[in-house]
Coordinates of C-alpha atoms in Angstrom, one line a residue:
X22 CA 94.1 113.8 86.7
X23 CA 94.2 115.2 83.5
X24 CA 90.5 116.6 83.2
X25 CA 90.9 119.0 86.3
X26 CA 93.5 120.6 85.4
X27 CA 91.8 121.4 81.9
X28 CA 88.5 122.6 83.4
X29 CA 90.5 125.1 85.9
X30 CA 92.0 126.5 82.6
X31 CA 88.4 126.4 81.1
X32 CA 86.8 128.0 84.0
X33 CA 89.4 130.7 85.7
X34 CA 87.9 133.7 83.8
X35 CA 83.7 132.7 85.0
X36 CA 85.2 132.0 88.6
X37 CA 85.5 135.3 91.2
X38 CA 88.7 135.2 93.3
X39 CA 87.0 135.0 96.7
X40 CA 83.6 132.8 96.3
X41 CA 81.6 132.6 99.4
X42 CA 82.1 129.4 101.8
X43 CA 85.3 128.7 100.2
X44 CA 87.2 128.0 104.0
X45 CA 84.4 125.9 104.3
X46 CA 85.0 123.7 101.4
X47 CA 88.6 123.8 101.7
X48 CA 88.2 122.2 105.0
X49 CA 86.0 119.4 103.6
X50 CA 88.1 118.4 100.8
X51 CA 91.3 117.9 103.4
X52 CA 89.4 116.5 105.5
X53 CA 88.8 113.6 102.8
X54 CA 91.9 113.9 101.3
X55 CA 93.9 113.5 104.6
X56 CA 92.1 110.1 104.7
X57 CA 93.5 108.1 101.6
X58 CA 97.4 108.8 102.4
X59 CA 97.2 107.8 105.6
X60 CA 94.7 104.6 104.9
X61 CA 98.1 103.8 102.3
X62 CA 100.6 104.2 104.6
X63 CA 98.3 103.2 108.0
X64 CA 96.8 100.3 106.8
X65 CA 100.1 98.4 106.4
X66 CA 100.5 98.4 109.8
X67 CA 97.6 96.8 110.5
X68 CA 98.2 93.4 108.2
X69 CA 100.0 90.9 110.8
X70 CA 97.0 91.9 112.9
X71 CA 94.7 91.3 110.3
X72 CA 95.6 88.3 109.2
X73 CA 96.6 86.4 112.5
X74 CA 92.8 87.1 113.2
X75 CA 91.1 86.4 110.1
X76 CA 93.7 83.5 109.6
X77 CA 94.9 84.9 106.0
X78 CA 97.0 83.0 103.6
X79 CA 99.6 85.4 102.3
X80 CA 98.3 85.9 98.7
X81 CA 94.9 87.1 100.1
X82 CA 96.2 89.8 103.2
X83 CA 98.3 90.9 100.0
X84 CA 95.8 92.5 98.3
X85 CA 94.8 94.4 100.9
X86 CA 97.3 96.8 99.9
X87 CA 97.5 95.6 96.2
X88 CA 93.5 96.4 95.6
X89 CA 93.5 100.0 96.9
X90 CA 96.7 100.5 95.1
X91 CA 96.1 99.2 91.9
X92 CA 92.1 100.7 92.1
X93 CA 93.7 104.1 92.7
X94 CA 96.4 103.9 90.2
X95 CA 93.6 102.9 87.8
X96 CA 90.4 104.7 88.2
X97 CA 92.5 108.4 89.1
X98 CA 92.3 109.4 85.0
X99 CA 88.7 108.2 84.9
X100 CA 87.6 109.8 87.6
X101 CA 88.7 113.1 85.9
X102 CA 86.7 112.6 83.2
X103 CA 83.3 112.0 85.2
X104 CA 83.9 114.9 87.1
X105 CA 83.5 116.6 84.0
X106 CA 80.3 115.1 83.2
X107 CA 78.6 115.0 86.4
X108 CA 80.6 117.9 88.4
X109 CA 83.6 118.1 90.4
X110 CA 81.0 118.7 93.8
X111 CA 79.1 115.4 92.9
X112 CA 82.1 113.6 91.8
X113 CA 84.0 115.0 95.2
X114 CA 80.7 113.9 97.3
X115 CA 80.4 110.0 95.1
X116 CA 83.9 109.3 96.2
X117 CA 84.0 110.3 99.4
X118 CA 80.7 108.2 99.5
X119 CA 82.3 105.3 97.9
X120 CA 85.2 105.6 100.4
X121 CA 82.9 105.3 103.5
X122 CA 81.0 102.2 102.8
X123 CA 83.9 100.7 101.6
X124 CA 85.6 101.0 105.0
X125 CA 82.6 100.0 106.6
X126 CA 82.6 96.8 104.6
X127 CA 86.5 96.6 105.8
X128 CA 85.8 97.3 109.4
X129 CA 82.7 94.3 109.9
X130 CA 84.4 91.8 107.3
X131 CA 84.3 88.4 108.5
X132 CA 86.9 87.1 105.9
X133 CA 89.7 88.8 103.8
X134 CA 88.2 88.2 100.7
X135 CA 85.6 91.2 101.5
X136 CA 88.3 93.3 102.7
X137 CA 89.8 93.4 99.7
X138 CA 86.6 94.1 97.9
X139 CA 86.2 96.6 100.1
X140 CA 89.8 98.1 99.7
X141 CA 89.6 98.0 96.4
X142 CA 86.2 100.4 96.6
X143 CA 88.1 102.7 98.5
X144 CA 90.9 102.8 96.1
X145 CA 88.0 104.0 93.9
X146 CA 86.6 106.7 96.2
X147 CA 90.2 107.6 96.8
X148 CA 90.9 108.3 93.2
X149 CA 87.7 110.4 93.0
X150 CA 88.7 112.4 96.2
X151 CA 92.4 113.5 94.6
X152 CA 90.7 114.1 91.2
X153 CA 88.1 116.1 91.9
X154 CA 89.2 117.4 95.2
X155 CA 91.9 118.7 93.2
X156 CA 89.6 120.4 90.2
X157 CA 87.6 122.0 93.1
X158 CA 90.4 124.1 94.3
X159 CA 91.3 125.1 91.2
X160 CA 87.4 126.8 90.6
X161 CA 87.1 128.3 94.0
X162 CA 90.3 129.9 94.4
X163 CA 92.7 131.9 92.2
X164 CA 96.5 133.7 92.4
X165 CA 98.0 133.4 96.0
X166 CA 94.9 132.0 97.4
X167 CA 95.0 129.0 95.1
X168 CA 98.8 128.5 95.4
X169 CA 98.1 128.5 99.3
X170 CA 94.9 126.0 98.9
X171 CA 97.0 123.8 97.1
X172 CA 99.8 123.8 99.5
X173 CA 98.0 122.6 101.8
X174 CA 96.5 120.3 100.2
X175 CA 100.1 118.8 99.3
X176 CA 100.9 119.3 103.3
X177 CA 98.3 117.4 104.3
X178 CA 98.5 114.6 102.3
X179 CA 102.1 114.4 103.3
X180 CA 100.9 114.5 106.8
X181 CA 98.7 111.8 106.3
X182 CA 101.6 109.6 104.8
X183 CA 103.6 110.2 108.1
X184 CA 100.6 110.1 110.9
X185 CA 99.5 106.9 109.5
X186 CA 101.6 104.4 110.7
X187 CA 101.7 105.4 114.2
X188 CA 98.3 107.0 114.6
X189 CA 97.2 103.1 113.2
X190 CA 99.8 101.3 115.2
X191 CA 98.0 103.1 118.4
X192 CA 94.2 102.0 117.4
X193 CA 95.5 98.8 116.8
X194 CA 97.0 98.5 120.0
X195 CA 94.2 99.6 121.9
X196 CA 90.7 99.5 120.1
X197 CA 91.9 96.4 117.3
X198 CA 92.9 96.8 113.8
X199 CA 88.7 97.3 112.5
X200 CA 89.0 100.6 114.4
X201 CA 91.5 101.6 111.5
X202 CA 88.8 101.7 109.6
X203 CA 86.1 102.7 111.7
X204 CA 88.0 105.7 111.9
X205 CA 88.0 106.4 108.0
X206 CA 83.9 105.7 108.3
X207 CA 83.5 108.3 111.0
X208 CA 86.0 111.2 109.5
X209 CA 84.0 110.9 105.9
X210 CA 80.7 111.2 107.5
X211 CA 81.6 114.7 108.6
X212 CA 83.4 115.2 105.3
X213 CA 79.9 114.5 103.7
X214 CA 78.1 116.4 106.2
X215 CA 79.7 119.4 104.7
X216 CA 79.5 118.6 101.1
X217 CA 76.4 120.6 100.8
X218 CA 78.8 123.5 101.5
X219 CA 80.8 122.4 98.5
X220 CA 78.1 122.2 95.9
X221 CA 77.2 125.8 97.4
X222 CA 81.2 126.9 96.4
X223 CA 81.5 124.8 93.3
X224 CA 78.1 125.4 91.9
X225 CA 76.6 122.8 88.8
X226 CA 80.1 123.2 86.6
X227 CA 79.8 121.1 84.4
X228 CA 80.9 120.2 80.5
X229 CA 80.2 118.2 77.5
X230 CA 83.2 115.6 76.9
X231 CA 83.3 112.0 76.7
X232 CA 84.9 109.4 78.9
X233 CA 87.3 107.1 77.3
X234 CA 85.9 104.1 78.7
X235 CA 87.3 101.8 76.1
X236 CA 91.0 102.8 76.9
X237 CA 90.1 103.0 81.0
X238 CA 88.7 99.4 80.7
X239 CA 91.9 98.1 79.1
X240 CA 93.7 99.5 80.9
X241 CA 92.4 98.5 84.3
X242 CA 92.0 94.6 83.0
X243 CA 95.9 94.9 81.7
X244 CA 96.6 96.3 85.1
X245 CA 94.6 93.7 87.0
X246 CA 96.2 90.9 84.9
X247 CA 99.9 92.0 85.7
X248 CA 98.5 91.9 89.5
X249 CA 97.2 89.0 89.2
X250 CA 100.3 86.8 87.6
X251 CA 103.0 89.1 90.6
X252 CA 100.9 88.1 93.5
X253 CA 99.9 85.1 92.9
X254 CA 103.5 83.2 91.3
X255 CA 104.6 82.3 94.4
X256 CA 101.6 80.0 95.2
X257 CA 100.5 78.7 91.8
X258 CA 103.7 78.5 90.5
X259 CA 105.6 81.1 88.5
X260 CA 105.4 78.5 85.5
X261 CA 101.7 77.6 85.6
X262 CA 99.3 78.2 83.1
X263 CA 97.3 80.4 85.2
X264 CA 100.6 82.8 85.6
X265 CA 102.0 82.9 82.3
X266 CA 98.5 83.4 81.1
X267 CA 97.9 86.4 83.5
X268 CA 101.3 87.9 81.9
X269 CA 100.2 87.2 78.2
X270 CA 96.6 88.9 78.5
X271 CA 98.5 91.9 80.5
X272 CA 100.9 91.9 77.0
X273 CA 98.1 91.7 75.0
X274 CA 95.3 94.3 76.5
X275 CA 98.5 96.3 76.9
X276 CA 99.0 96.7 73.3
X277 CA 95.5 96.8 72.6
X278 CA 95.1 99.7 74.8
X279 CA 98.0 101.4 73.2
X280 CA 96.4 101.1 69.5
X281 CA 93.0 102.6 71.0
X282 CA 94.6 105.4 72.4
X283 CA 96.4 106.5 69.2
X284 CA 92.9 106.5 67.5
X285 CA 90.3 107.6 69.9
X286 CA 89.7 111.5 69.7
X287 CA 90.3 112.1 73.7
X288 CA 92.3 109.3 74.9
X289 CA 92.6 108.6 78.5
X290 CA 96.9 109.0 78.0
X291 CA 98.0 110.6 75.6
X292 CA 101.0 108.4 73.8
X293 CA 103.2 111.7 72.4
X294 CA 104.4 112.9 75.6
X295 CA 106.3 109.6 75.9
X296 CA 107.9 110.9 73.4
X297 CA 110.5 113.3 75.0
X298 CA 112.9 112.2 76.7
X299 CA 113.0 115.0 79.7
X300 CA 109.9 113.8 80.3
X301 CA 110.0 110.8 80.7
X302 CA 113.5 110.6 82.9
X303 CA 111.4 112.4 85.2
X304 CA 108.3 110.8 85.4
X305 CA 110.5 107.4 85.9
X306 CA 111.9 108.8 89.9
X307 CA 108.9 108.2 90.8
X308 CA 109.2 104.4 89.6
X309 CA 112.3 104.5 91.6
X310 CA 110.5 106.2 95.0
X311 CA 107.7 103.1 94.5
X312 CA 110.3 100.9 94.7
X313 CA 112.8 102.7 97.2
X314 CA 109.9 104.0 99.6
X315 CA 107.0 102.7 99.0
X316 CA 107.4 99.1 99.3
X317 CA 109.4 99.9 103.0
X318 CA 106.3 101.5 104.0
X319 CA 104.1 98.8 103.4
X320 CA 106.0 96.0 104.8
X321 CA 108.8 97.2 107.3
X322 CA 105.9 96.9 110.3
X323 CA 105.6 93.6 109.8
X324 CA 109.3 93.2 109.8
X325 CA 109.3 95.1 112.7
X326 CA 107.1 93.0 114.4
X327 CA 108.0 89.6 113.2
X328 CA 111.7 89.8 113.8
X329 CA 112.6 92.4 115.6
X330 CA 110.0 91.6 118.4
X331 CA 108.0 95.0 118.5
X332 CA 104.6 96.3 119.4
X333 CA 102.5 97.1 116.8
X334 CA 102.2 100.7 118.2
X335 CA 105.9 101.2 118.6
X336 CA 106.6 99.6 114.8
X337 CA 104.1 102.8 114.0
X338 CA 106.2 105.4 116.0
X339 CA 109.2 103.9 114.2
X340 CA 108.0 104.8 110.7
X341 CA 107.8 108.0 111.3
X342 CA 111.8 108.3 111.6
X343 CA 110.8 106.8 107.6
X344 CA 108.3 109.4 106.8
X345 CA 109.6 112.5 108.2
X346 CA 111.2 113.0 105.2
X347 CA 107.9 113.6 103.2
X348 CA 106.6 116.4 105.6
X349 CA 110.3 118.6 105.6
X350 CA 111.9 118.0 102.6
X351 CA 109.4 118.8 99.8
X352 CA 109.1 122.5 101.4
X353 CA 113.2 122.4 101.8
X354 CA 113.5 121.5 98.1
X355 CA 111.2 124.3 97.4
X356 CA 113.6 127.0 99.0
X357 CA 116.5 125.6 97.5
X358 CA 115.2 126.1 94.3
X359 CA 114.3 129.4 94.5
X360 CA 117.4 130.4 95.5
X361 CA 119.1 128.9 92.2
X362 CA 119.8 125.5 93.3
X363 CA 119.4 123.4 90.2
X364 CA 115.5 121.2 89.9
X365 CA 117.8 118.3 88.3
X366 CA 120.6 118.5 91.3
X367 CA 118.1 117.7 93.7
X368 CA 116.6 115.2 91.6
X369 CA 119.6 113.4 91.9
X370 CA 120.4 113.9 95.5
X371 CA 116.9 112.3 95.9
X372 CA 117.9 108.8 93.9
X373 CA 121.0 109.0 95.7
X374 CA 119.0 108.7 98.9
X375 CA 116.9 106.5 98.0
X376 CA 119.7 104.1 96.8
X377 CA 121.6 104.3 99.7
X378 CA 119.0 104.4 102.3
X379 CA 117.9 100.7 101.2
X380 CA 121.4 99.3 100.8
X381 CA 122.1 100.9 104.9
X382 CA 119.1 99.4 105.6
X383 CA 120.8 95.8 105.7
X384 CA 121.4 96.8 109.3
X385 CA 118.4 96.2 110.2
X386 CA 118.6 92.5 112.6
X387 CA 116.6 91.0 115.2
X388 CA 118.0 93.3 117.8
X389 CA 118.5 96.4 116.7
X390 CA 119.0 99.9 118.1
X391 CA 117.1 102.7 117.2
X392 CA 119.8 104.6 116.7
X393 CA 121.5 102.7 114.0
X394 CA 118.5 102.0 111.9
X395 CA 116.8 106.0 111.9
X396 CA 120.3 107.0 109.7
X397 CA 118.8 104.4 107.2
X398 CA 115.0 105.4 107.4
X399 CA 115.5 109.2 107.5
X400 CA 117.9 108.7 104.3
X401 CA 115.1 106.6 102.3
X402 CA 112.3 109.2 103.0
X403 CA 114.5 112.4 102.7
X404 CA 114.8 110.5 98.9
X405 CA 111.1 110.6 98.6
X406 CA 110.5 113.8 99.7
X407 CA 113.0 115.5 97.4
X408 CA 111.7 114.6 94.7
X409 CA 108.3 114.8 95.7
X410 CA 108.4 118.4 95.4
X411 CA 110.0 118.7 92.3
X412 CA 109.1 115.6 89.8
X413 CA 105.5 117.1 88.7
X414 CA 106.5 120.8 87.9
X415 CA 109.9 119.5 86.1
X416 CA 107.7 117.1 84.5
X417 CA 105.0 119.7 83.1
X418 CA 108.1 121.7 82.1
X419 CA 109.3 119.5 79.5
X420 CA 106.1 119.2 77.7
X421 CA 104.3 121.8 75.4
X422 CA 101.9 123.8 77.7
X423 CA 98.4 122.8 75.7
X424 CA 100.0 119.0 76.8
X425 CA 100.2 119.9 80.5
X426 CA 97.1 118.3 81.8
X427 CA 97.5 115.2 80.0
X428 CA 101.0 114.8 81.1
X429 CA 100.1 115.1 84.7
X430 CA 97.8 112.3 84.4
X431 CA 100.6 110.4 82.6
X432 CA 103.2 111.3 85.5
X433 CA 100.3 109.8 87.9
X434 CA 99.2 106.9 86.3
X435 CA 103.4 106.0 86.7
X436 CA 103.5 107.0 90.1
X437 CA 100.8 105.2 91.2
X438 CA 100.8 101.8 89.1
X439 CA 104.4 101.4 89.7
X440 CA 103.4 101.9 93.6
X441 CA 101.1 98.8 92.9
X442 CA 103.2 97.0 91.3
X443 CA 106.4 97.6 93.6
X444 CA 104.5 96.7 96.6
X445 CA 103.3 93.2 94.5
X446 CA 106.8 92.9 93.6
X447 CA 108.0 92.3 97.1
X448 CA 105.0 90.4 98.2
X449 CA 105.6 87.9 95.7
X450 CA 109.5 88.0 96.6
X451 CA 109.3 87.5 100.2
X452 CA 106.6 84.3 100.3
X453 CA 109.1 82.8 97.5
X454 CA 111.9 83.5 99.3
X455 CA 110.6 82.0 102.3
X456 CA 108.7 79.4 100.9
X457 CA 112.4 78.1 99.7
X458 CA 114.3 78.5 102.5
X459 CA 111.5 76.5 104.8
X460 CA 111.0 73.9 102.6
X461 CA 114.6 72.9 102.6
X462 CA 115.1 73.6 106.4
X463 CA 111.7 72.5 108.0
X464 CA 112.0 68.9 107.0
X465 CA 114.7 67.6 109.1
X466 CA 112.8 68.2 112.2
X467 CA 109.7 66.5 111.1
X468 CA 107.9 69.9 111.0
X469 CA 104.3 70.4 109.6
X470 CA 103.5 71.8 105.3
X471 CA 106.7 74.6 104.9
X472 CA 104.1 76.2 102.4
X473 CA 101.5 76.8 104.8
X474 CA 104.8 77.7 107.3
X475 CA 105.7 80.4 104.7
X476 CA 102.4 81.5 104.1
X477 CA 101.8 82.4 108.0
X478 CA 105.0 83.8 108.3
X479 CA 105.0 86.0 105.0
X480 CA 102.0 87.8 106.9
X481 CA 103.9 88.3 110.2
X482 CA 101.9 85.8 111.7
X483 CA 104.9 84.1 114.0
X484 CA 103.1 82.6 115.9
X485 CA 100.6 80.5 113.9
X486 CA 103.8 79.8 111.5
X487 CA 105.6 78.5 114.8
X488 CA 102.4 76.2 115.8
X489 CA 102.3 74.9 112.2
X490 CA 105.8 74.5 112.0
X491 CA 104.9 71.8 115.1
X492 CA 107.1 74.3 117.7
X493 CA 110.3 72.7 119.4
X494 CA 113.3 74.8 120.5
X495 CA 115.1 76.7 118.1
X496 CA 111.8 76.2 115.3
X497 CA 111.0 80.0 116.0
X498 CA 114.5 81.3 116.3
X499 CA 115.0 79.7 113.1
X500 CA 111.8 81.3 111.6
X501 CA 112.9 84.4 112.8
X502 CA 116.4 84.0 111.1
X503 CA 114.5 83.1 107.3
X504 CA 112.4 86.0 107.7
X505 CA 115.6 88.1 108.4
X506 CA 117.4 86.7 105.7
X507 CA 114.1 87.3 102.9
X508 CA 113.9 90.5 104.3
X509 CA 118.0 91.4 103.5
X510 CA 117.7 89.6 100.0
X511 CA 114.8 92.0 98.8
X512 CA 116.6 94.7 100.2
X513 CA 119.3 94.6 97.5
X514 CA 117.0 93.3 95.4
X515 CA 115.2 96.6 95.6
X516 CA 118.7 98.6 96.0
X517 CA 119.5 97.0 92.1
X518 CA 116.3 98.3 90.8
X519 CA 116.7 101.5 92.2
X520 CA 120.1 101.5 91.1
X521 CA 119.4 100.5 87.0
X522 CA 116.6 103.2 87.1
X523 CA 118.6 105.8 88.5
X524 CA 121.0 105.3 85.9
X525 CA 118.7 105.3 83.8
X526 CA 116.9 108.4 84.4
X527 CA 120.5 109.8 84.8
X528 CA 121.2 108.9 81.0
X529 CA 117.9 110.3 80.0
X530 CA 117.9 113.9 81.8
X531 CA 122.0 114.1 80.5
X532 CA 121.0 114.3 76.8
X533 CA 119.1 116.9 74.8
X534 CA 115.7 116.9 75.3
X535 CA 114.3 115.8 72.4
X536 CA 111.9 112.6 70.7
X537 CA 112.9 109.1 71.5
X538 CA 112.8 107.2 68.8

């Protein structure tokens, strides 16, 4: 996201502080921006329901999340780039284009294999809605308008983090889960209605640079290949060619695409702002909220759900108690700042939370109270939305101020791969994790393939794993309990990784800032 923040620069003297239909276009580009956080966060609610009706192994309802991550994470620094070519209104209007038939391929899919085509177009269209949403703001408005533009546009992404679970969890409940994205389809359409009002405000803005489509290319296949190997170890084998192929070519296009950046004239990330350590201590929390946050958001529905015995619309009322955190405690944060609370402190306090918050969420069991798990959940997103508030502008800070662009992209491209890759992480954990315990525990009672068992119950899918597990009393107690159990291992899991990083980041922001070597 680099390339907008350079054309605002660029462009702040030609642009008038009040151009005409700006309200307008500021209610277009929410209006598609409030769409991608809460397809992240909504969709994820939608997967046990997805795949007990598409009859979805676990690998492929997966990357239903995994696509649109990884998509985003990848094509948001390209996407800055072709707005400067084409323009920030046509760029704006291609994505939010992209974004539409995309869920309209995801809402009449017939398999999940074009679901996750179709999520990973959207993850596209998403990328171009934050990137040139962003640079759009930055022409039409300047001083206090601008600062309040992009307010809100923080406020409403954060508010489409927290209505998404529940607001899917009641379409699923009472229209089906292909409502979810019928509903993205019809709130673009308007978006797009108003785009004409857009190019109007925007204008043809446009500049001669060149996309680094060398570096974006690698870096997308490197990306993909990671993906790849993560997702699908557990059922080709964490030993098989296939996977320790997938994890040699993301090696190898990895350090490809490092040599390419260091010669290219405009590289898509620029290598030197890795260099200070500041910097990068920051940019790592939010490796620590992917895996802290992130990866609860995506699968504690189907938890929910699967052992705790839920609806799907009350599993989406329940995470709010996990994302109320993003909506109150950025602007909380804010205040405490400006009244001399230390950026760093709070920083801490947030990887504090987030640390805890996952070990406390252990409590979670097949009956539980609501009262003893919202402690928990309200801990894990007050983490998140801490240091949501403060990573980017601490971030920028540390770097010299012709580098700021670029280093926003870099602090992206962190943020958003390590959100793919977290919420890969614990895919692949939990259908290994199962896939051992059943295999060892399924045979004595004669039961049906513990693969397929694991498979159907990875995806929240009790029931078919019951019916393939050949049923019997106790076989879904028992499933129940080695769902519980997965669930509790990753937990620490996750609490260690949050923990190493924190130190981490701790032992980084401590020292000087100064190169690493």
């Amino acid at each position: 996201m680099s390339a907008p923040d350079d054309l605002a620069a660029t462009d702040r003297v030609a642009t008038p502080p009040a151009v005409r239909g700006s309200g307008l276009t500021l209610a277009v580009v929410l209006l598609a921006v409030f769409v991608v956080p809460s397809s992240i966060s909504g969709t994820a609610v939608a997967l046990p329901a997805i795949g007990a009706d598409l009859d979805s192994g676990v690998a492929g309802l997966q990357w239903v999340v995994n696509a649109f991550n990884l998509a985003f994470a990848c094509f948001t620094l390209a996407w800055g780039s072709i707005a400067d070519i084409i323009g920030r209104a046509r760029a704006f209007a291609a994505g939010a284009a992209l974004y539409l038939v995309a869920s309209v391929i995801s809402a009449v899919a017939g398999n999940i294999y074009l679901i996750d085509a179709g999520r990973a177009l959207a993850g596209i269209g998403g990328a171009a809605i934050f990137a040139a949403g962003g640079a759009i703001l930055s022409t039409i408005f300047t001083g206090t308008q601008r600062a309040r533009a992009f307010g809100l546009f923080g406020a409403v992404a954060g508010i489409g983090v927290a209505l998404g679970p529940s607001l899917s969890g009641v379409i699923v409940e009472g229209l089906g889960w292909r409502w979810i994205f019928g509903l993205h389809v019809i709130v673009l359409a308007v978006a797009l209605l108003g785009s004409p009002a857009v190019f109007r405000a925007v204008g043809g803005v446009r500049r001669q640079a060149s996309v680094d489509f060398a570096g974006a290319g690698l870096f997308i296949l490197a990306m993909l290949a990671l993906m790849i190997g993560i997702v699908q170890g557990g059922e080709w084998g964490w030993t098989s060619t296939a996977v320790l192929g997938s994890f040699a070519a993301f090696v190898v296009l990895l350090a490809v695409f490092t040599a390419v950046q260091r010669r290219v004239a405009h590289p898509m990330l620029d290598l030197s702002v890795l260099r200070d350590r500041r910097f990068v201590g920051v940019s790592l929390v939010t490796v620590v909220a992917s895996f802290g946050f992130v990866t609860m958001l995506t699968y504690l529905p189907s938890y929910l759900t699967t052992v705790g015995g839920t609806s799907t619309a009350l599993a989406g009322v329940l995470m709010v108690l996990l994302t109320a955190g993003v909506l109150v405690c950025p602007l909380a944060a804010g205040k405490l700042v400006s009244r001399g609370v230390s950026p760093l402190t709070l920083i801490y306090v947030s990887l504090a939370c987030l640390v805890a918050g996952d070990a406390a969420a252990t409590v979670f069991g097949p009956s539980f109270s609501v009262g003893v798990v919202a402690l928990p959940l309200l801990v894990i997103g007050a983490g998140m939305g801490i240091s949501t508030g403060l990573v980017d502008g601490q971030a920028l800070d540390a770097v010299p101020a012709e580098k700021a662009g670029m280093a926003a992209g870099v602090v992206n491209t962190m943020r958003l791969g390590s959100e793919a890759i977290a919420v890969a992480v614990y895919g692949a954990l939990l259908a290994a994790i199962l896939r051992s315990t059943l295999t060892t525990g399924l045979p004595a009672s004669g039961a049906g393939d513990p693969a397929r068992v694991a498979g159907d119950l990875a995806t929240g899918n009790l029931a078919a794993a019951a019916r393939t597990a050949g049923g019997g009393a106790g076989v879904t107690d028992f499933l129940v309990r080695s769902y519980d159990d997965a669930f509790h291992t990753i937990l620490w899991v996750l609490t260690g990784i949050c923990l190493v990083l924190s130190l981490v980041i701790v032992a980084l922001l401590r020292k000087p800032a100064q190169v690493v070597a």
